[in-house]
Amino acid sequence: MEILPKKPSAKGPAERFTGDVWNDDVVAGREPSRMRVNVVRFAPGARTAWHSHAVGQTLHVTEGIGLVQSRGGEVVVVRAGDTVHTPPGEWHWHGAAPDHFMTHLSLREGPGEGRGPESEWADHVTDDEYNAR
Ligand code: MN
């Protein structure tokens, strides 16, 4: 057994996020585990840029009200207790609603040795995209 002490929270970088987003790593499993778990806290209006995950992603909303969208789909409201699964390679974004904080767990797996990056990142979500509801 190993107890890992709490590390400082990290601000989400401006290249990948709009607004104030804070990340805490929970688990970055050592091989053979490829488990990746983070807690991500979004201020109202904050969101990820468009991105995809090589092995998909499960989000579990633990607090507040958020928005999620897959490329070509509708912007969908999610609330504490909701779970969102994004399949491998599907482009999407997630964030807080305009006037609510949102916190989610992010559950992913690393792609495995020599299989490229865990995620790919593209453009920021514009205000028009964010407000298209
Ligand atoms: Mn994602």
PDB file of C-alpha atoms and ligand atoms in Angstrom:
ATOM      1  CA  MET A   1       0.000   0.000   0.000  1.00  0.00           C
ATOM      2  CA  GLU A   2       1.108   3.495  -0.765  1.00  0.00           C
ATOM      3  CA  ILE A   3      -0.425   6.765   0.392  1.00  0.00           C
ATOM      4  CA  LEU A   4       0.201   9.538  -2.123  1.00  0.00           C
ATOM      5  CA  PRO A   5       0.040  12.994  -0.545  1.00  0.00           C
ATOM      6  CA  LYS A   6      -2.108  15.697  -2.119  1.00  0.00           C
ATOM      7  CA  LYS A   7      -0.224  17.672  -4.757  1.00  0.00           C
ATOM      8  CA  PRO A   8      -0.903  21.339  -5.564  1.00  0.00           C
ATOM      9  CA  SER A   9      -3.809  21.939  -7.943  1.00  0.00           C
ATOM     10  CA  ALA A  10      -2.724  22.911 -11.464  1.00  0.00           C
ATOM     11  CA  LYS A  11      -4.334  25.630 -13.571  1.00  0.00           C
ATOM     12  CA  GLY A  12      -5.551  24.336 -16.940  1.00  0.00           C
ATOM     13  CA  PRO A  13      -3.313  25.813 -19.658  1.00  0.00           C
ATOM     14  CA  ALA A  14      -4.793  28.547 -21.875  1.00  0.00           C
ATOM     15  CA  GLU A  15      -3.938  26.556 -25.048  1.00  0.00           C
ATOM     16  CA  ARG A  16      -6.393  23.845 -23.983  1.00  0.00           C
ATOM     17  CA  PHE A  17      -9.017  25.678 -21.903  1.00  0.00           C
ATOM     18  CA  THR A  18     -11.170  28.799 -21.897  1.00  0.00           C
ATOM     19  CA  GLY A  19     -11.685  30.426 -18.493  1.00  0.00           C
ATOM     20  CA  ASP A  20     -10.597  29.164 -15.083  1.00  0.00           C
ATOM     21  CA  VAL A  21     -10.126  25.406 -14.940  1.00  0.00           C
ATOM     22  CA  TRP A  22      -8.213  23.610 -12.173  1.00  0.00           C
ATOM     23  CA  ASN A  23      -6.929  20.052 -12.305  1.00  0.00           C
ATOM     24  CA  ASP A  24      -5.989  17.574  -9.603  1.00  0.00           C
ATOM     25  CA  ASP A  25      -4.415  14.275 -10.656  1.00  0.00           C
ATOM     26  CA  VAL A  26      -5.817  11.397  -8.619  1.00  0.00           C
ATOM     27  CA  VAL A  27      -4.266   8.363 -10.325  1.00  0.00           C
ATOM     28  CA  ALA A  28      -1.721   7.938 -13.110  1.00  0.00           C
ATOM     29  CA  GLY A  29      -1.368   4.168 -12.959  1.00  0.00           C
ATOM     30  CA  ARG A  30       1.976   2.484 -13.421  1.00  0.00           C
ATOM     31  CA  GLU A  31       2.215  -0.285 -16.031  1.00  0.00           C
ATOM     32  CA  PRO A  32       0.494  -2.657 -16.421  1.00  0.00           C
ATOM     33  CA  SER A  33      -2.205  -0.236 -15.212  1.00  0.00           C
ATOM     34  CA  ARG A  34      -3.093   2.488 -17.693  1.00  0.00           C
ATOM     35  CA  MET A  35      -5.647   4.112 -15.374  1.00  0.00           C
ATOM     36  CA  ARG A  36      -5.864   7.913 -15.454  1.00  0.00           C
ATOM     37  CA  VAL A  37      -8.169   9.733 -13.058  1.00  0.00           C
ATOM     38  CA  ASN A  38      -8.393  13.481 -12.505  1.00  0.00           C
ATOM     39  CA  VAL A  39     -10.734  15.859 -10.720  1.00  0.00           C
ATOM     40  CA  VAL A  40     -11.394  18.922 -12.871  1.00  0.00           C
ATOM     41  CA  ARG A  41     -13.097  22.060 -11.566  1.00  0.00           C
ATOM     42  CA  PHE A  42     -14.567  24.580 -14.008  1.00  0.00           C
ATOM     43  CA  ALA A  43     -15.628  28.133 -13.105  1.00  0.00           C
ATOM     44  CA  PRO A  44     -18.872  29.366 -14.734  1.00  0.00           C
ATOM     45  CA  GLY A  45     -18.378  29.661 -18.502  1.00  0.00           C
ATOM     46  CA  ALA A  46     -15.077  27.753 -18.457  1.00  0.00           C
ATOM     47  CA  ARG A  47     -14.621  24.808 -20.805  1.00  0.00           C
ATOM     48  CA  THR A  48     -12.098  22.625 -22.587  1.00  0.00           C
ATOM     49  CA  ALA A  49     -11.051  23.190 -26.179  1.00  0.00           C
ATOM     50  CA  TRP A  50     -12.186  20.644 -28.770  1.00  0.00           C
ATOM     51  CA  HIS A  51     -10.293  17.398 -28.172  1.00  0.00           C
ATOM     52  CA  SER A  52     -10.445  13.604 -28.412  1.00  0.00           C
ATOM     53  CA  HIS A  53      -9.105  10.712 -26.337  1.00  0.00           C
ATOM     54  CA  ALA A  54      -7.342   7.704 -27.871  1.00  0.00           C
ATOM     55  CA  VAL A  55      -9.061   5.184 -25.577  1.00  0.00           C
ATOM     56  CA  GLY A  56     -12.182   7.245 -24.852  1.00  0.00           C
ATOM     57  CA  GLN A  57     -13.184   8.993 -21.638  1.00  0.00           C
ATOM     58  CA  THR A  58     -15.781   8.687 -18.917  1.00  0.00           C
ATOM     59  CA  LEU A  59     -16.812  11.869 -17.099  1.00  0.00           C
ATOM     60  CA  HIS A  60     -18.708  11.708 -13.836  1.00  0.00           C
ATOM     61  CA  VAL A  61     -20.158  15.048 -12.725  1.00  0.00           C
ATOM     62  CA  THR A  62     -19.756  15.420  -8.962  1.00  0.00           C
ATOM     63  CA  GLU A  63     -20.892  19.015  -8.510  1.00  0.00           C
ATOM     64  CA  GLY A  64     -22.801  21.740 -10.305  1.00  0.00           C
ATOM     65  CA  ILE A  65     -24.179  22.034 -13.828  1.00  0.00           C
ATOM     66  CA  GLY A  66     -22.176  21.614 -17.014  1.00  0.00           C
ATOM     67  CA  LEU A  67     -22.364  21.425 -20.783  1.00  0.00           C
ATOM     68  CA  VAL A  68     -20.974  18.767 -23.120  1.00  0.00           C
ATOM     69  CA  GLN A  69     -20.986  18.432 -26.899  1.00  0.00           C
ATOM     70  CA  SER A  70     -19.715  15.934 -29.441  1.00  0.00           C
ATOM     71  CA  ARG A  71     -18.664  17.202 -32.880  1.00  0.00           C
ATOM     72  CA  GLY A  72     -21.838  17.519 -34.956  1.00  0.00           C
ATOM     73  CA  GLY A  73     -24.157  17.002 -31.965  1.00  0.00           C
ATOM     74  CA  GLU A  74     -26.233  19.229 -29.711  1.00  0.00           C
ATOM     75  CA  VAL A  75     -24.917  21.013 -26.616  1.00  0.00           C
ATOM     76  CA  VAL A  76     -26.253  18.920 -23.726  1.00  0.00           C
ATOM     77  CA  VAL A  77     -26.752  19.959 -20.079  1.00  0.00           C
ATOM     78  CA  VAL A  78     -25.278  17.613 -17.443  1.00  0.00           C
ATOM     79  CA  ARG A  79     -25.747  17.723 -13.678  1.00  0.00           C
ATOM     80  CA  ALA A  80     -24.154  16.272 -10.561  1.00  0.00           C
ATOM     81  CA  GLY A  81     -24.593  12.487 -10.659  1.00  0.00           C
ATOM     82  CA  ASP A  82     -24.610  12.252 -14.466  1.00  0.00           C
ATOM     83  CA  THR A  83     -22.002  10.122 -16.272  1.00  0.00           C
ATOM     84  CA  VAL A  84     -20.897  10.846 -19.845  1.00  0.00           C
ATOM     85  CA  HIS A  85     -19.001   8.378 -22.004  1.00  0.00           C
ATOM     86  CA  THR A  86     -17.045   9.545 -25.040  1.00  0.00           C
ATOM     87  CA  PRO A  87     -15.801   6.757 -27.341  1.00  0.00           C
ATOM     88  CA  PRO A  88     -12.222   6.549 -28.634  1.00  0.00           C
ATOM     89  CA  GLY A  89     -11.358   9.300 -31.106  1.00  0.00           C
ATOM     90  CA  GLU A  90     -14.647  11.220 -30.802  1.00  0.00           C
ATOM     91  CA  TRP A  91     -14.079  14.983 -30.850  1.00  0.00           C
ATOM     92  CA  HIS A  92     -15.878  16.796 -28.022  1.00  0.00           C
ATOM     93  CA  TRP A  93     -15.675  19.423 -25.292  1.00  0.00           C
ATOM     94  CA  HIS A  94     -16.908  19.716 -21.710  1.00  0.00           C
ATOM     95  CA  GLY A  95     -17.279  22.598 -19.295  1.00  0.00           C
ATOM     96  CA  ALA A  96     -19.380  24.506 -16.808  1.00  0.00           C
ATOM     97  CA  ALA A  97     -22.725  26.116 -17.605  1.00  0.00           C
ATOM     98  CA  PRO A  98     -22.599  29.925 -17.980  1.00  0.00           C
ATOM     99  CA  ASP A  99     -23.763  30.648 -14.416  1.00  0.00           C
ATOM    100  CA  HIS A 100     -22.774  27.501 -12.506  1.00  0.00           C
ATOM    101  CA  PHE A 101     -19.562  25.900 -11.347  1.00  0.00           C
ATOM    102  CA  MET A 102     -19.055  22.299 -12.468  1.00  0.00           C
ATOM    103  CA  THR A 103     -16.716  19.613 -11.160  1.00  0.00           C
ATOM    104  CA  HIS A 104     -16.215  16.252 -12.813  1.00  0.00           C
ATOM    105  CA  LEU A 105     -14.085  13.181 -12.432  1.00  0.00           C
ATOM    106  CA  SER A 106     -12.273  12.296 -15.652  1.00  0.00           C
ATOM    107  CA  LEU A 107     -11.639   8.559 -16.051  1.00  0.00           C
ATOM    108  CA  ARG A 108      -9.402   7.479 -18.904  1.00  0.00           C
ATOM    109  CA  GLU A 109      -6.811   4.929 -19.902  1.00  0.00           C
ATOM    110  CA  GLY A 110      -3.437   5.641 -21.396  1.00  0.00           C
ATOM    111  CA  PRO A 111      -3.041   4.338 -24.960  1.00  0.00           C
ATOM    112  CA  GLY A 112      -0.138   2.010 -24.073  1.00  0.00           C
ATOM    113  CA  GLU A 113       3.550   2.119 -24.915  1.00  0.00           C
ATOM    114  CA  GLY A 114       4.350   3.486 -28.367  1.00  0.00           C
ATOM    115  CA  ARG A 115       0.714   4.070 -29.305  1.00  0.00           C
ATOM    116  CA  GLY A 116       0.748   7.836 -29.544  1.00  0.00           C
ATOM    117  CA  PRO A 117      -0.735  10.497 -27.283  1.00  0.00           C
ATOM    118  CA  GLU A 118      -3.595   9.928 -24.821  1.00  0.00           C
ATOM    119  CA  SER A 119      -5.461  12.920 -26.241  1.00  0.00           C
ATOM    120  CA  GLU A 120      -5.427  15.282 -29.216  1.00  0.00           C
ATOM    121  CA  TRP A 121      -6.326  18.956 -28.952  1.00  0.00           C
ATOM    122  CA  ALA A 122      -7.647  21.450 -31.513  1.00  0.00           C
ATOM    123  CA  ASP A 123      -9.479  24.800 -31.570  1.00  0.00           C
ATOM    124  CA  HIS A 124     -11.014  26.558 -28.598  1.00  0.00           C
ATOM    125  CA  VAL A 125     -14.812  26.384 -28.262  1.00  0.00           C
ATOM    126  CA  THR A 126     -16.058  29.742 -29.508  1.00  0.00           C
ATOM    127  CA  ASP A 127     -18.699  31.749 -27.656  1.00  0.00           C
ATOM    128  CA  ASP A 128     -21.108  31.011 -30.539  1.00  0.00           C
ATOM    129  CA  GLU A 129     -20.535  27.266 -30.170  1.00  0.00           C
ATOM    130  CA  TYR A 130     -20.768  27.477 -26.372  1.00  0.00           C
ATOM    131  CA  ASN A 131     -24.026  29.471 -26.481  1.00  0.00           C
ATOM    132  CA  ALA A 132     -25.710  27.403 -29.226  1.00  0.00           C
ATOM    133  CA  ARG A 133     -28.575  26.041 -27.136  1.00  0.00           C
TER     134      ARG A 133
HETATM  135 MN    MN B   1     -12.637  14.936 -22.899  1.00  0.00          MN
END
